[in-house]
Short mmCIF file of C-alpha atoms in Angstrom, two decimals:
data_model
loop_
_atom_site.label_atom_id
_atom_site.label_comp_id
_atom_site.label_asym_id
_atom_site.label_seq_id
_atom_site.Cartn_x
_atom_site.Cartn_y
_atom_site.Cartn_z
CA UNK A 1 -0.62 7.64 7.91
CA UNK A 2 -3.71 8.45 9.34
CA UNK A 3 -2.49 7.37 13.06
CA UNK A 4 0.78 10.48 12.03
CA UNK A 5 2.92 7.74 11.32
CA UNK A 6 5.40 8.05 9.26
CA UNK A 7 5.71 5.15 6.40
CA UNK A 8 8.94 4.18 4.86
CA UNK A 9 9.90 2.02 1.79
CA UNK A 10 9.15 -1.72 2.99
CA UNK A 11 6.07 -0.81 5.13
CA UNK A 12 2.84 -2.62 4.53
CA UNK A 13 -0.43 -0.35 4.13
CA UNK A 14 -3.81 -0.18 3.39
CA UNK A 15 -5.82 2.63 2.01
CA UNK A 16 -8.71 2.50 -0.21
CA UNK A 17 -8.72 3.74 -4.38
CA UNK A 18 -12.49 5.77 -4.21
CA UNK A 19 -12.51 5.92 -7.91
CA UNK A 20 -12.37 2.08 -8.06
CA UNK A 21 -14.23 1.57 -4.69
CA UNK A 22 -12.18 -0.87 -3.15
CA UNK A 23 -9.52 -1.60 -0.68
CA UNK A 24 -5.60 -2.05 -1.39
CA UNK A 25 -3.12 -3.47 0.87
CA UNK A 26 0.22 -3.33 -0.20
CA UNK A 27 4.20 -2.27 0.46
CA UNK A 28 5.59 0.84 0.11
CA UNK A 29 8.41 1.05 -2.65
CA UNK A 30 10.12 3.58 -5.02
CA UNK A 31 10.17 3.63 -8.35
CA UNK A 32 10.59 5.36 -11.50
CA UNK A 33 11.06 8.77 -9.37
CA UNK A 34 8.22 8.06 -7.14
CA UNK A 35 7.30 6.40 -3.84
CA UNK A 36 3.91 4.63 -3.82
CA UNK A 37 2.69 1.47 -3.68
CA UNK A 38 3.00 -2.58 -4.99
CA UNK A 39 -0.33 -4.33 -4.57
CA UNK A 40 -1.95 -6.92 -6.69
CA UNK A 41 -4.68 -7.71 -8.23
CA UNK A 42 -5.53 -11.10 -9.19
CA UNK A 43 -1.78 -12.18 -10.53
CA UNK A 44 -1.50 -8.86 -12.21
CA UNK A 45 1.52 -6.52 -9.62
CA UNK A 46 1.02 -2.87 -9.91
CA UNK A 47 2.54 0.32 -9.04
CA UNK A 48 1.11 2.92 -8.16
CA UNK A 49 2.56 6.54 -7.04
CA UNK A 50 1.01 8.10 -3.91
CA UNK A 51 0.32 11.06 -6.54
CA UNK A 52 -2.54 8.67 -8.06
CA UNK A 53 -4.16 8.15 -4.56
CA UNK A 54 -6.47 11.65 -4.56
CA UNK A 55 -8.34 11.88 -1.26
CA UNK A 56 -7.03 8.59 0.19
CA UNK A 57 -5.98 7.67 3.68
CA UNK A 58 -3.36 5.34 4.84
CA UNK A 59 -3.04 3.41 7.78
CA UNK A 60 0.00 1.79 8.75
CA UNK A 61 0.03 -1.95 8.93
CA UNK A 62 3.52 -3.20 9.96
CA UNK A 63 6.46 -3.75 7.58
CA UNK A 64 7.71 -6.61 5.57
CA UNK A 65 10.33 -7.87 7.84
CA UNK A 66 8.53 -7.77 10.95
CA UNK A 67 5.26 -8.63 9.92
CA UNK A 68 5.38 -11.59 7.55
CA UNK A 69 1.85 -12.72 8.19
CA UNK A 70 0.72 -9.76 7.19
CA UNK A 71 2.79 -9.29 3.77
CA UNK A 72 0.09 -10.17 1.49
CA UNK A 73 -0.16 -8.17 -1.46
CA UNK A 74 -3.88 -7.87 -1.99
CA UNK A 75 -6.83 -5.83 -2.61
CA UNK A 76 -10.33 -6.91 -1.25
CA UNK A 77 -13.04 -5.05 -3.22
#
């Protein structure tokens, strides 16, 4: 992460998608051959691979079993 963390599968982040100008906050998870992450938007869940997130930063947030307040999957735009 931006902080030199290192972020494992289960970790909550936040980074922002530039080509849709907004913020994500989601968990880290593997899928399909790919780590990235699970975020919503609205009711819709997406995946998306790190691959997808050109020129984007992450930062760290906790993870999903220590941080429970904090595992809201959500994007704020």
């Amino acid at each position: 992460d931006i902080n030199k963390e290192m972020i494992f599968e289960n970790d909550i982040i936040e980074t922002n998608m530039f080509y849709a100008n907004m913020r994500v906050i989601g968990v880290c998870d593997f899928r399909n051959g790919s780590f990235g992450v699970i975020w919503k938007r609205g009711e819709v869940e997406t995946f998306t691979p790190f691959s997808a997130f050109a020129n984007s930063e992450f930062k760290l947030l906790g993870n999903i079993f220590d941080n429970k307040e904090t595992n809201k999957d959500e994007e704020k735009e």
